[in-house]
PDB file of C-alpha atoms in Angstrom:
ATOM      1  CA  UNK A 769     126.230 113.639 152.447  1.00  0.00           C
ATOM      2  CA  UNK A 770     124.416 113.576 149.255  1.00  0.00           C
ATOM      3  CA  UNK A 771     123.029 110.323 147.613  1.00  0.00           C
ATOM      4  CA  UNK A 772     122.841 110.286 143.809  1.00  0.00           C
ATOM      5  CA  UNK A 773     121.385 107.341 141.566  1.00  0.00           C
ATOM      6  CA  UNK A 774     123.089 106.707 138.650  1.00  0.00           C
ATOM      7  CA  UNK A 775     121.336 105.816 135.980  1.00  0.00           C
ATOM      8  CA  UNK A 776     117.511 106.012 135.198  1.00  0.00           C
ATOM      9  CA  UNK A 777     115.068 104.671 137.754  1.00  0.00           C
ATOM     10  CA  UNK A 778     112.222 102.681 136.530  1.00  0.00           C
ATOM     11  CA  UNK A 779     109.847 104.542 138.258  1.00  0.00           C
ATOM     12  CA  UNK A 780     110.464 108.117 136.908  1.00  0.00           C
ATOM     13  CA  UNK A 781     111.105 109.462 140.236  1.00  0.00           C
ATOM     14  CA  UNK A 782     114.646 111.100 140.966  1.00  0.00           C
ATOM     15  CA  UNK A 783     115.343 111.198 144.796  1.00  0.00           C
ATOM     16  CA  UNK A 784     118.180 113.173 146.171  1.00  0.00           C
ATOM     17  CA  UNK A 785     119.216 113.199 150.030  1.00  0.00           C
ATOM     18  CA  UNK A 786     120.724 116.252 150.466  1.00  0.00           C
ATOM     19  CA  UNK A 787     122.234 116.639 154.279  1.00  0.00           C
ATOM     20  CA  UNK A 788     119.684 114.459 155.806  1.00  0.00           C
ATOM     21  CA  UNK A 789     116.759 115.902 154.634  1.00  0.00           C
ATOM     22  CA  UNK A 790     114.564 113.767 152.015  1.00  0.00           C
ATOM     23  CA  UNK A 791     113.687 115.662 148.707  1.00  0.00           C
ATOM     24  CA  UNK A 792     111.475 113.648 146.157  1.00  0.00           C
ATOM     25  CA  UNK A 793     110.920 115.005 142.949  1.00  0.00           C
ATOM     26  CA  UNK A 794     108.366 113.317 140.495  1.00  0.00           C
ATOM     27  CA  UNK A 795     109.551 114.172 136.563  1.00  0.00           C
ATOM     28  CA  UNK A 796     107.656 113.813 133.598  1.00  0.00           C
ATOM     29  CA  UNK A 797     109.155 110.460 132.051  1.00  0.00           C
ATOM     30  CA  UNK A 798     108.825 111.989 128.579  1.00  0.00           C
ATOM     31  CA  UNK A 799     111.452 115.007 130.255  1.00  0.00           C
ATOM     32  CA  UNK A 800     113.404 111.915 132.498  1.00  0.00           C
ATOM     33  CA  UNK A 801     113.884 109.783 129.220  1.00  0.00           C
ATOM     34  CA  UNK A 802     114.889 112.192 126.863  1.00  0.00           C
ATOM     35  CA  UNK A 803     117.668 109.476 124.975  1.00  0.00           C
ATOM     36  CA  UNK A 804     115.587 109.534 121.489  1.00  0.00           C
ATOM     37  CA  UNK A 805     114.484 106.312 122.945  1.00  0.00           C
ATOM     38  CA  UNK A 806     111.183 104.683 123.081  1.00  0.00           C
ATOM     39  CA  UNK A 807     109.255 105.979 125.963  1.00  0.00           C
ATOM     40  CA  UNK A 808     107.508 103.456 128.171  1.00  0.00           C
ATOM     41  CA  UNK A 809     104.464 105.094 128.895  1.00  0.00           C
ATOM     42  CA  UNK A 810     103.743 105.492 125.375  1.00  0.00           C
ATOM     43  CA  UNK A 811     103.818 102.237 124.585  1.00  0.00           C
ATOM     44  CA  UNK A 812     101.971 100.989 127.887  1.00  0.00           C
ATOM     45  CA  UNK A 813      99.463 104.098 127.291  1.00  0.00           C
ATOM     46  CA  UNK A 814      95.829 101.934 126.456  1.00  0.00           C
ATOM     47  CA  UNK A 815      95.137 105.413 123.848  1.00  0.00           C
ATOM     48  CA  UNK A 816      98.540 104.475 122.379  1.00  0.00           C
ATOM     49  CA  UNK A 817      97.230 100.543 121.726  1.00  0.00           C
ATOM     50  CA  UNK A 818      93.884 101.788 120.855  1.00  0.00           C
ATOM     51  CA  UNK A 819      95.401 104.136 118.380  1.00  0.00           C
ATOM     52  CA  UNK A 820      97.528 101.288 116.971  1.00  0.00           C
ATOM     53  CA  UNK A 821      94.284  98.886 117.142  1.00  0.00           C
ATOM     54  CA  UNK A 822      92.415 101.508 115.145  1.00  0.00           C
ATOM     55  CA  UNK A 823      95.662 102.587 112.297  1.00  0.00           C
ATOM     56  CA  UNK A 824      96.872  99.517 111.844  1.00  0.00           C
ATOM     57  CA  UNK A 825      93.309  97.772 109.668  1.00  0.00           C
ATOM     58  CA  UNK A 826      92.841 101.601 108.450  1.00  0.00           C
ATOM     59  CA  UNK A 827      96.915 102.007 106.474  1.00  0.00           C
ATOM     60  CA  UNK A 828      96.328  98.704 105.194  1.00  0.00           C
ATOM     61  CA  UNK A 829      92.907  99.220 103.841  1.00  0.00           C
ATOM     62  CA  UNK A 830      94.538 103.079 102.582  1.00  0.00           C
ATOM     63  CA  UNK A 831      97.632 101.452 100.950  1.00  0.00           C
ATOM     64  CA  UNK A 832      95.956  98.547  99.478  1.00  0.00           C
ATOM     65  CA  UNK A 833      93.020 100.855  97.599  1.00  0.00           C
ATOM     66  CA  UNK A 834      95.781 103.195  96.246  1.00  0.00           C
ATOM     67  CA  UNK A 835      97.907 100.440  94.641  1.00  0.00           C
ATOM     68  CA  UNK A 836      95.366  98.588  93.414  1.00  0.00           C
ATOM     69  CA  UNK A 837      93.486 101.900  92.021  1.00  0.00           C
ATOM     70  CA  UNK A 838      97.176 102.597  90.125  1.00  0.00           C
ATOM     71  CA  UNK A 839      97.439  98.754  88.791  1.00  0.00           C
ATOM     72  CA  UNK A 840      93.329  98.979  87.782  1.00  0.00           C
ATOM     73  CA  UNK A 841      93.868 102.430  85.938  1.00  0.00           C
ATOM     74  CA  UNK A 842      96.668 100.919  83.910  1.00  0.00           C
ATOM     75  CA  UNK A 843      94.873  97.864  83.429  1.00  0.00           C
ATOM     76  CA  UNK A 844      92.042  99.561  81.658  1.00  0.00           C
ATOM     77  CA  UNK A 845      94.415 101.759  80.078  1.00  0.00           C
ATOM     78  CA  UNK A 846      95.622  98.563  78.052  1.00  0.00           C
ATOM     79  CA  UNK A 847      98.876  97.811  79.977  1.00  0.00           C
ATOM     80  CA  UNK A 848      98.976  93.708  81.019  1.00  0.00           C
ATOM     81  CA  UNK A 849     101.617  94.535  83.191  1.00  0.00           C
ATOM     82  CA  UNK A 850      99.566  95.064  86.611  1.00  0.00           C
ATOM     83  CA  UNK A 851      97.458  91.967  85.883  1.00  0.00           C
ATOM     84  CA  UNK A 852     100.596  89.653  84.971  1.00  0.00           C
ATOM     85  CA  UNK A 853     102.301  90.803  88.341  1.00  0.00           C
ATOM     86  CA  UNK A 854      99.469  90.036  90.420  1.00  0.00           C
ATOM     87  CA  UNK A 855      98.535  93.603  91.421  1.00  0.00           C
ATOM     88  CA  UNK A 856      94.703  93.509  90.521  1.00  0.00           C
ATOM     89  CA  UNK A 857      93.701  92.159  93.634  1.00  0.00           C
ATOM     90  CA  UNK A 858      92.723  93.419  96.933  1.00  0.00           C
ATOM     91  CA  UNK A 859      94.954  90.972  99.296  1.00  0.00           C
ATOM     92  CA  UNK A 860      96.991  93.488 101.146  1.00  0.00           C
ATOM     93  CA  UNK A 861     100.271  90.901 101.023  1.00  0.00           C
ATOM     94  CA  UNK A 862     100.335  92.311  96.987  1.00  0.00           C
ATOM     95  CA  UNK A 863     100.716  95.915  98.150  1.00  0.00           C
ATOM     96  CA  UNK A 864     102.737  95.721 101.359  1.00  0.00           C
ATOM     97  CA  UNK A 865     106.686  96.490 101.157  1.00  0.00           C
ATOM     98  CA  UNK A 866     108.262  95.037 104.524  1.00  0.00           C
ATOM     99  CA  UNK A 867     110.433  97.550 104.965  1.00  0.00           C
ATOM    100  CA  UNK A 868     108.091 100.554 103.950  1.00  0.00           C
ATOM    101  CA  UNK A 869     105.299  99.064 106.323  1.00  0.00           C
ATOM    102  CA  UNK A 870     107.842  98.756 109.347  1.00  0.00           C
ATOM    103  CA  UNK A 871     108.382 102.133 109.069  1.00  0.00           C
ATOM    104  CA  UNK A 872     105.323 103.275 108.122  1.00  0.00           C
ATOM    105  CA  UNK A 873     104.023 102.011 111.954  1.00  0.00           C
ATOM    106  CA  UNK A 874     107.422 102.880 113.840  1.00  0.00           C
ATOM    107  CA  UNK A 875     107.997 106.535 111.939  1.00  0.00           C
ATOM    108  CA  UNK A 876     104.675 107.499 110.526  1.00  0.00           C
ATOM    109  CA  UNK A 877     106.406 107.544 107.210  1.00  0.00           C
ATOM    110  CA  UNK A 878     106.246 104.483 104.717  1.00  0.00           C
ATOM    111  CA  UNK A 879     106.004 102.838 101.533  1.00  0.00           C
ATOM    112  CA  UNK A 880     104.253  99.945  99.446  1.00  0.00           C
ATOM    113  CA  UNK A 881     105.401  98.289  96.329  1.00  0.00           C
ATOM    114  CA  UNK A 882     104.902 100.781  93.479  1.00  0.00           C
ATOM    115  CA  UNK A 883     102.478  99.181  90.310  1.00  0.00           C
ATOM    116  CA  UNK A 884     105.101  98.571  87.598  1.00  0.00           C
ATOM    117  CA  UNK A 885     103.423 100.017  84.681  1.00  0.00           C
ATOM    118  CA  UNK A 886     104.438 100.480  80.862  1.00  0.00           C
ATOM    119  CA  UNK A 887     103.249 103.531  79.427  1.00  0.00           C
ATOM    120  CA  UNK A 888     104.213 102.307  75.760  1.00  0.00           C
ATOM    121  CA  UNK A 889     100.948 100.094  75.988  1.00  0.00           C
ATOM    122  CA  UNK A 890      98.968 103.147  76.174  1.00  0.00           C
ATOM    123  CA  UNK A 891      96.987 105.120  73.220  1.00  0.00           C
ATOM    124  CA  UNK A 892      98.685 108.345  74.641  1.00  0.00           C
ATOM    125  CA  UNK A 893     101.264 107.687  77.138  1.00  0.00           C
ATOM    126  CA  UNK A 894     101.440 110.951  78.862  1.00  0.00           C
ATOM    127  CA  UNK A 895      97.669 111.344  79.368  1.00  0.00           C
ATOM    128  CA  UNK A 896      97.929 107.615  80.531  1.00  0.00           C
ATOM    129  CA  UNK A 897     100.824 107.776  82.694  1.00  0.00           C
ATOM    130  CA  UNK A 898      99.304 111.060  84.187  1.00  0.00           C
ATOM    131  CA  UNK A 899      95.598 109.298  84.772  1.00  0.00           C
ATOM    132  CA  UNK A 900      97.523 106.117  86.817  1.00  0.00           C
ATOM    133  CA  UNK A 901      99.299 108.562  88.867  1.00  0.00           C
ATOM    134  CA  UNK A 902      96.115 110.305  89.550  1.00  0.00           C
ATOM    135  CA  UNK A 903      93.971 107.046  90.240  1.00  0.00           C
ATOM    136  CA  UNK A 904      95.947 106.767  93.826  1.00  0.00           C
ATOM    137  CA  UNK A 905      95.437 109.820  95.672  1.00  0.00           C
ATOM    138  CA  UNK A 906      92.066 109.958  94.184  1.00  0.00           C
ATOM    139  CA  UNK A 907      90.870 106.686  95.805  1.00  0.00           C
ATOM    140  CA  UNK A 908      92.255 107.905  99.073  1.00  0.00           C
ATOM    141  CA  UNK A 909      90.577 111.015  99.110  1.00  0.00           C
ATOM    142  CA  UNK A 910      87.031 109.085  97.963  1.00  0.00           C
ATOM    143  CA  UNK A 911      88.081 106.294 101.438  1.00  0.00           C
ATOM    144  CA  UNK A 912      88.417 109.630 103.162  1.00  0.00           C
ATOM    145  CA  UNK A 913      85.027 111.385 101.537  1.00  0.00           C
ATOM    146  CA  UNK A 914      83.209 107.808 102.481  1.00  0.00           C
ATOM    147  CA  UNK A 915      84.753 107.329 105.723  1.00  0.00           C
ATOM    148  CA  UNK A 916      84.011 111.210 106.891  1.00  0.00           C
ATOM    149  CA  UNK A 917      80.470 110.319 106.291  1.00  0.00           C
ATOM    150  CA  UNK A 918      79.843 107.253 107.802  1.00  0.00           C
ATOM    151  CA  UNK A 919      81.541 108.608 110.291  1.00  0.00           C
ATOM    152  CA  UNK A 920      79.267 111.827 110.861  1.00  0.00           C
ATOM    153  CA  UNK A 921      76.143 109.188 110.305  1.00  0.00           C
ATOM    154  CA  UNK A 922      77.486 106.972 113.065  1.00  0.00           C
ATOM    155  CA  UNK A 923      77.676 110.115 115.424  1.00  0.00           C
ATOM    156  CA  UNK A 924      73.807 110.796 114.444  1.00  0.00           C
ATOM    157  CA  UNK A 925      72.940 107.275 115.368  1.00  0.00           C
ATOM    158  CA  UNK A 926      75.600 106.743 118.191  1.00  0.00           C
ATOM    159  CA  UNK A 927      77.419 103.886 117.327  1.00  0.00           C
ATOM    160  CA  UNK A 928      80.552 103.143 119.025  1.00  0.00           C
ATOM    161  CA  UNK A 929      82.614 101.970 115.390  1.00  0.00           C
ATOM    162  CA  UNK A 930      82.388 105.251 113.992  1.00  0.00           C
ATOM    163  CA  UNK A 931      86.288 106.562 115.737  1.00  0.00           C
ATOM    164  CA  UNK A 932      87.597 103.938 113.051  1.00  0.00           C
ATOM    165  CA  UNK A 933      86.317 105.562 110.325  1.00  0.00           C
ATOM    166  CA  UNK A 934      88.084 109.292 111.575  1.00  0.00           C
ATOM    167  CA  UNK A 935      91.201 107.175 111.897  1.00  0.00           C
ATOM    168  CA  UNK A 936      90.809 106.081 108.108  1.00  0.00           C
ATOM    169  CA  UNK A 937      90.176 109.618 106.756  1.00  0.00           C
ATOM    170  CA  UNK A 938      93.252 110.610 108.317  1.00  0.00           C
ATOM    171  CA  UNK A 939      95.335 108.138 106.661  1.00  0.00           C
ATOM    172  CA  UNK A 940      93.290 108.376 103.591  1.00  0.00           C
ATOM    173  CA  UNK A 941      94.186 112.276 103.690  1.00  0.00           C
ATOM    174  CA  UNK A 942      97.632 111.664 104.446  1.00  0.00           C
ATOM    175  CA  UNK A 943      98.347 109.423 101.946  1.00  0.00           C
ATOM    176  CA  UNK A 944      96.272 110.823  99.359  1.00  0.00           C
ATOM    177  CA  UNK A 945      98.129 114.426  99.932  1.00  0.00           C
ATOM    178  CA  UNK A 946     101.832 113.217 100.041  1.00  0.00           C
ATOM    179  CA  UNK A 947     102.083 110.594  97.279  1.00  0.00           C
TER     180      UNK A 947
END
């Protein structure tokens, strides 16, 4: 007679007796757990925590420089508006939308709080508005141009802190490209 588990088993093994004779078969949980669900062994996986370790400090550093290099922009420009809303500052908590940061971590795709900005405040409002969009991805890609070299110099000198800095060029890239 043949013996069939229902279900998943924890172990990612599927075992089927098939008239007496023992046939183990070990599947790739990835292929075993194919629900859309999370996978265990990516979140148990020490690269998957280290990865997290490393992204986590580098998209808040990412997203904080970009909003605060749109609010600074439009500060200069003459508009009060970033200053009055508290968006001049580098405390992350300014930046961060909840919701956008959840799924920034679970998806890979995200938001912050946009910089409120009033282009009437400006001398020219379209070369102003077009300079505060600009300051953003700019200040990623110079995190990214900054990071890429300490990163190359920390390879030269062998220092072990130097994978965080290719993990913040990424973002910086990223975010930089698709705003």
């Amino acid at each position: 007679p043949s013996i069939r588990r229902r279900g998943k088993p924890s172990n990612g093994l599927s075992l089927r007796n098939t008239r007496g004779k023992q046939k183990g078969r070990l599947r790739d949980k990835r292929q075993f757990h194919n629900n859309g669900g999370i996978e265990l062994d990516r979140i148990i996986s020490i690269d998957y925590i280290k990865g997290m370790l490393y992204s986590v400090p580098a998209i808040l550093l990412a997203i904080t420089l970009h909003e605060f290099a749109h609010g600074y922009v439009s500060y200069r420009l003459g508009d009060p508006t970033p200053k009055r809303e508290g968006r001049l500052t580098l405390n992350p908590l300014a930046h961060l939308d909840v919701v956008g940061t959840l799924c920034l971590l679970l998806f890979g795709m995200g938001w912050a709080k946009p910089v409120r900005i009033n282009p009437g405040s400006y001398k020219n409002s379209r070369i102003g508005t077009m300079l505060v969009s600009l300051a953003g991805p700019l200040m990623n890609y110079l995190l990214a141009f900054l990071s890429l070299l300490v990163f190359g110099l920390s390879g030269l000198y062998g220092h072990g802190f130097g994978e965080w800095f290719s993990y913040l060029a990424l973002i910086n890239i990223g975010l930089g490209t698709f705003n």
